[in-house]
């Protein structure tokens, strides 16, 4: 019997949204979309070329420069965004299942992501009418004020680990600000973005305001970054690709927002709530299969509780049930692709070669239910030194590196000894120690006695090579606004300069 998402997949053509129409790639090229839990093809989507992206950019450019969108009021934009939020909620079950089957995450996580995507559109719908300017103190013969205006055409490139949620993070603030968008989802996980295209179309956005194209980063994504008709590019993904996008964007000096990788420290002091820290360490490392830019992949543990904490984690790891995300009770799904699993497995070999002690995992699970998928067991290394590659390089998979420390100063020094600065966690019963540690940590997102909560109302982004700019909250809409000064001469007499 077909599930809800399967029925919708069969009934609805998988086409790109360009200029208000659902279209295939101009050359008819298609890409197979895989369920990473089974290896089976679940859909075929257009494979956009550079020409397709140029067509989408032209549609967006026309919509911004000469279409009705420029005269749409903030209130009208807000109403459209509220409709998108309602549309996501109406399709929540199907969207969550598609997210599971396309990306691999457990259903409970996908359901949370879908709900949060709707909340994100709703948050920015409310914020659309709250964009304010200011008046300035100037000489008496002039009235001067500041207005905020949309940047223009935004090229948006999102990753495969949170397909629908990342689309919401990009589209909602840009549309609230009055921008027009060309969104490119990952070629591995395009299905929920294409579903979102139908929801946006049904909401009534003018043609060309939202364009969603599917294709590889090397062609389609590069075209967005290079195009002189794009005013801003927003990217979430790996640091290496982020550098390439930043360089490509210099062609017309377009504005750039980059949310990149992390090698995030999760520090457990001896005075922490022990059980909470154990659960928090595992969740920080293995939620979403560890395929999270903010994953707590470096666990820094006070020497006094190191042995007990590691033993407690090892007792709980067997509770992390692996399997297809649609299977009840599953806590960890497959990695997104065979190629990505190969990359993560290489880090298991690197960790062993470096002398770290493999405590658990590092293998593909046995059993016929895992045979076709890209599964890897949750993996913990102990005896890790801060200089090891597994402690310095972003793995983006279910590998946790445990590092021992003796003093608070040493913990903070190790935590900050990284090229990245996205996220960090601190576990302690002392609020003064927690706040002192957070103040010292060079990271854009920090938690005390928790890990991973994300709020639409709060800024998201990192220090150092974890990117630049911020998404979400008031900062998210700021990234899509220009600042213009206006001066009105109140003195009607001629200047008489000449």
XYZ file of C-alpha atoms in Angstrom, residues 7-388:
382
model
C 1.011 8.817 -3.638
C 1.899 12.486 -3.945
C 5.200 11.614 -5.619
C 3.390 9.523 -8.180
C 0.645 12.083 -8.770
C 2.695 15.272 -9.064
C 5.310 15.965 -11.710
C 8.748 16.773 -10.304
C 9.470 19.997 -12.129
C 11.340 23.218 -11.397
C 9.555 26.498 -10.701
C 10.808 29.237 -13.044
C 8.940 32.439 -13.797
C 5.719 31.163 -12.255
C 5.661 27.961 -14.350
C 6.624 24.366 -13.588
C 9.171 23.339 -16.176
C 11.695 20.585 -16.949
C 15.344 21.237 -17.714
C 15.677 22.822 -21.151
C 17.715 19.879 -22.417
C 15.475 17.291 -20.740
C 18.228 16.093 -18.396
C 17.099 14.186 -15.300
C 18.705 12.979 -12.084
C 17.703 9.962 -10.016
C 16.845 10.709 -6.383
C 17.765 7.951 -3.938
C 16.336 6.750 -0.630
C 19.576 6.432 1.377
C 18.040 3.785 3.635
C 17.421 1.386 0.747
C 19.453 2.647 -2.206
C 16.269 2.620 -4.300
C 15.370 5.342 -6.785
C 12.300 7.168 -5.442
C 11.999 10.026 -7.957
C 13.565 11.693 -10.966
C 14.025 15.442 -11.050
C 15.284 17.936 -13.637
C 19.037 18.417 -13.817
C 19.367 22.143 -14.381
C 22.137 23.454 -16.577
C 23.678 26.905 -16.422
C 21.173 27.950 -19.092
C 18.271 26.916 -16.848
C 19.694 28.924 -13.961
C 20.147 31.944 -16.219
C 16.499 31.604 -17.208
C 15.504 31.577 -13.523
C 17.722 34.571 -12.756
C 16.222 36.497 -15.682
C 12.737 35.725 -14.369
C 13.713 36.925 -10.904
C 15.384 40.035 -12.317
C 12.268 40.941 -14.305
C 10.024 40.312 -11.298
C 12.103 42.647 -9.155
C 12.822 45.372 -11.707
C 9.508 45.661 -13.509
C 6.991 43.266 -11.980
C 4.293 43.955 -9.399
C 6.427 42.723 -6.490
C 8.136 46.098 -5.989
C 4.787 47.732 -5.317
C 3.541 44.948 -3.051
C 3.143 46.271 0.484
C 4.752 44.709 3.511
C 1.304 43.660 4.701
C 0.595 41.899 1.415
C 3.958 40.093 1.611
C 3.133 39.056 5.154
C -0.188 37.560 4.089
C 1.538 35.502 1.400
C 4.082 34.177 3.893
C 1.314 33.242 6.310
C -0.287 31.269 3.457
C 2.963 29.384 2.923
C 3.101 28.508 6.623
C -0.472 27.243 6.446
C 0.341 25.264 3.297
C 3.284 23.554 4.952
C 1.142 22.578 7.919
C -1.572 21.222 5.627
C 1.007 18.982 3.932
C 3.026 18.234 7.072
C 2.660 14.446 7.062
C 3.616 14.086 3.411
C 6.502 16.536 3.721
C 7.913 14.754 6.775
C 7.783 11.402 5.009
C 9.458 12.827 1.920
C 12.197 14.273 4.125
C 12.773 10.850 5.671
C 12.814 8.987 2.371
C 15.009 11.510 0.594
C 17.467 12.499 3.340
C 17.347 9.540 5.730
C 16.639 11.148 9.097
C 14.201 9.567 11.587
C 10.553 10.558 11.246
C 10.401 12.341 14.614
C 13.230 14.643 13.544
C 11.628 15.248 10.145
C 8.307 16.115 11.767
C 10.062 18.650 13.975
C 11.820 20.162 10.948
C 8.569 20.529 9.008
C 6.854 22.212 11.951
C 9.818 24.540 12.399
C 9.828 25.415 8.693
C 6.198 26.522 8.988
C 7.063 28.493 12.116
C 9.925 30.183 10.249
C 7.631 31.438 7.488
C 5.178 32.573 10.143
C 7.864 34.403 12.103
C 9.005 36.360 9.061
C 5.425 36.992 8.009
C 5.017 38.842 11.286
C 8.343 40.600 10.867
C 7.632 41.827 7.307
C 5.652 44.804 8.612
C 8.225 45.651 11.300
C 11.080 46.898 9.091
C 11.811 50.409 10.348
C 13.970 53.307 9.210
C 15.066 56.263 11.301
C 15.355 60.029 11.283
C 18.636 61.739 11.966
C 19.707 64.963 13.670
C 20.863 67.217 10.829
C 21.231 70.956 10.042
C 18.013 72.927 10.407
C 17.490 73.388 6.669
C 17.249 69.656 5.909
C 14.993 66.768 6.756
C 17.082 63.574 6.682
C 15.917 60.042 7.205
C 16.934 56.428 6.568
C 14.868 53.831 4.760
C 15.467 50.110 4.328
C 15.024 48.554 0.896
C 15.329 45.002 -0.445
C 18.726 43.984 -1.816
C 17.149 42.638 -5.008
C 17.727 39.209 -6.565
C 18.936 36.666 -4.026
C 20.634 33.458 -5.133
C 20.249 30.866 -2.384
C 22.082 27.541 -2.185
C 21.148 25.081 0.554
C 22.593 21.766 1.812
C 21.187 18.267 1.982
C 21.005 17.744 5.752
C 17.914 19.893 6.480
C 16.313 20.279 3.038
C 12.974 21.883 3.887
C 14.130 23.794 6.945
C 17.097 25.348 5.129
C 14.780 26.403 2.294
C 12.591 28.160 4.866
C 15.602 29.825 6.518
C 16.601 31.288 3.153
C 13.284 32.116 1.492
C 11.242 33.471 4.403
C 13.472 36.431 5.419
C 14.308 37.312 1.813
C 10.652 37.455 0.785
C 9.687 39.347 3.931
C 12.316 41.943 3.029
C 10.888 42.286 -0.470
C 13.614 40.419 -2.354
C 13.063 37.887 -5.128
C 14.759 34.500 -4.983
C 16.384 31.752 -6.999
C 16.753 28.790 -4.642
C 18.896 25.763 -5.454
C 18.491 22.778 -3.135
C 21.111 20.062 -2.955
C 21.000 17.692 -5.904
C 20.856 14.850 -3.360
C 17.741 16.043 -1.517
C 15.533 18.212 -3.743
C 12.120 16.663 -3.125
C 10.726 18.760 -0.278
C 11.979 21.954 -1.930
C 10.023 21.012 -5.049
C 6.964 20.354 -2.895
C 7.486 23.749 -1.303
C 7.472 25.251 -4.803
C 3.884 24.052 -5.252
C 2.884 25.485 -1.873
C 4.449 28.846 -2.760
C 2.809 28.843 -6.198
C -0.588 28.085 -4.665
C -0.127 30.936 -2.158
C -0.228 33.415 -5.034
C 3.242 34.922 -5.329
C 3.698 36.859 -8.594
C 5.608 35.009 -11.348
C 9.369 35.099 -10.943
C 9.383 36.128 -7.288
C 10.321 32.593 -6.194
C 12.219 30.287 -8.541
C 13.413 26.831 -7.485
C 15.937 25.028 -9.665
C 17.496 21.605 -9.151
C 20.997 20.771 -10.266
C 24.605 20.253 -9.202
C 26.662 22.819 -7.396
C 29.431 22.720 -10.009
C 27.098 24.077 -12.692
C 23.842 25.424 -11.324
C 25.264 26.680 -8.040
C 28.296 28.228 -9.679
C 26.084 30.120 -12.120
C 24.140 31.656 -9.225
C 27.345 32.711 -7.492
C 28.859 34.200 -10.646
C 25.816 35.844 -12.240
C 26.095 39.634 -12.520
C 22.291 39.795 -12.350
C 22.248 38.356 -8.813
C 22.608 40.966 -6.071
C 23.224 38.622 -3.150
C 24.161 34.999 -2.651
C 23.361 33.083 0.544
C 24.992 29.697 1.029
C 24.877 27.011 3.682
C 27.336 24.143 3.333
C 30.982 23.183 3.530
C 33.803 25.659 4.072
C 35.677 24.663 0.908
C 32.619 25.357 -1.246
C 31.934 28.537 0.714
C 35.341 29.900 -0.254
C 34.655 29.171 -3.926
C 31.316 30.965 -3.735
C 32.876 33.983 -2.035
C 35.466 34.213 -4.817
C 32.861 33.773 -7.561
C 30.705 36.490 -5.991
C 33.449 39.090 -6.408
C 32.574 39.383 -10.111
C 29.939 42.001 -9.330
C 30.783 42.371 -5.631
C 27.444 40.854 -4.663
C 26.592 40.636 -0.996
C 27.433 37.247 0.525
C 26.126 35.354 3.546
C 27.926 32.102 4.358
C 26.893 29.574 7.005
C 29.675 27.012 6.882
C 31.128 24.125 8.833
C 32.126 23.524 12.403
C 34.236 21.346 14.658
C 32.278 22.165 17.728
C 33.419 21.584 21.324
C 31.035 20.230 23.934
C 32.629 20.749 27.364
C 31.611 18.701 30.411
C 32.909 19.921 33.768
C 33.059 17.644 36.797
C 30.241 19.490 38.568
C 27.741 18.948 35.714
C 24.488 17.032 36.143
C 25.968 13.676 35.174
C 22.952 12.021 33.514
C 22.001 15.181 31.655
C 25.562 15.516 30.363
C 25.644 11.905 29.162
C 22.394 12.297 27.241
C 23.464 15.703 25.966
C 26.812 14.431 24.710
C 25.179 11.624 22.728
C 22.460 13.844 21.301
C 24.987 16.523 20.361
C 27.046 13.999 18.413
C 24.482 11.652 16.868
C 21.300 13.621 16.194
C 20.588 13.645 12.463
C 23.331 10.986 12.086
C 25.887 13.622 13.055
C 25.217 15.319 9.715
C 24.871 18.707 11.368
C 27.179 21.715 11.008
C 26.717 22.443 14.719
C 27.200 18.846 15.922
C 29.121 18.503 19.178
C 31.750 16.281 17.593
C 34.504 17.139 20.106
C 33.604 16.051 23.641
C 35.909 17.700 26.146
C 35.602 15.917 29.509
C 37.019 16.795 32.925
C 39.630 14.160 33.857
C 37.887 13.517 37.173
C 34.737 12.164 35.513
C 36.190 11.054 32.183
C 36.106 7.299 32.800
C 32.615 7.298 34.327
C 31.174 9.477 31.550
C 32.624 7.338 28.769
C 31.335 4.144 30.404
C 27.877 5.656 30.798
C 27.800 6.682 27.137
C 28.836 3.211 26.016
C 25.950 1.730 28.005
C 23.471 4.019 26.231
C 24.794 3.758 22.676
C 22.974 0.435 22.055
C 19.700 2.308 22.622
C 20.379 4.324 19.456
C 18.336 2.150 17.142
C 19.450 2.229 13.510
C 17.101 1.727 10.587
C 14.846 3.325 8.035
C 13.529 6.583 9.411
C 9.930 5.480 8.869
C 10.404 2.481 11.182
C 8.975 3.118 14.678
C 11.620 3.569 17.348
C 14.480 4.356 14.987
C 16.805 7.016 16.428
C 19.424 7.147 13.681
C 19.041 6.683 9.953
C 21.542 6.188 7.125
C 24.071 8.678 5.873
C 22.883 10.641 2.875
C 24.843 8.805 0.166
C 27.301 6.012 -0.467
C 30.010 8.549 -1.278
C 29.451 10.401 1.984
C 29.556 7.176 3.992
C 32.874 6.330 2.313
C 34.215 9.712 3.413
C 33.092 9.205 7.014
C 34.506 5.667 7.077
C 37.850 7.058 5.944
C 37.918 9.121 9.131
C 37.429 5.926 11.149
C 40.587 4.584 9.504
C 42.373 7.900 10.112
C 41.430 7.879 13.795
C 42.799 4.373 14.271
C 45.993 5.254 12.417
C 46.463 8.331 14.580
C 46.349 6.213 17.707
C 42.914 7.070 19.034
C 41.080 4.249 20.803
C 37.932 3.086 19.007
C 35.418 2.313 21.768
C 32.381 1.473 19.653
C 30.990 1.610 16.143
C 32.976 2.433 13.047
C 31.263 -0.367 11.132
C 28.369 -0.902 8.812
C 25.577 -2.657 10.737
C 24.836 -6.258 9.810
C 21.387 -7.437 8.735
C 19.294 -7.527 5.608
C 17.414 -4.350 6.602
C 20.697 -2.456 6.235
C 22.002 -4.156 3.085
C 20.923 -1.585 0.502
C 21.351 1.549 2.571
C 24.244 3.735 3.631
C 24.290 2.989 7.352
C 27.153 3.421 9.799
C 27.083 2.658 13.505
C 27.481 5.486 16.041
C 31.213 5.734 16.655
C 33.174 6.933 19.688
C 36.932 7.460 19.866
C 38.675 7.980 23.202
C 42.230 9.045 23.901
C 41.984 11.717 21.238
C 44.569 14.488 21.239
C 43.653 17.982 20.000
C 46.210 17.654 17.186
C 44.595 14.603 15.586
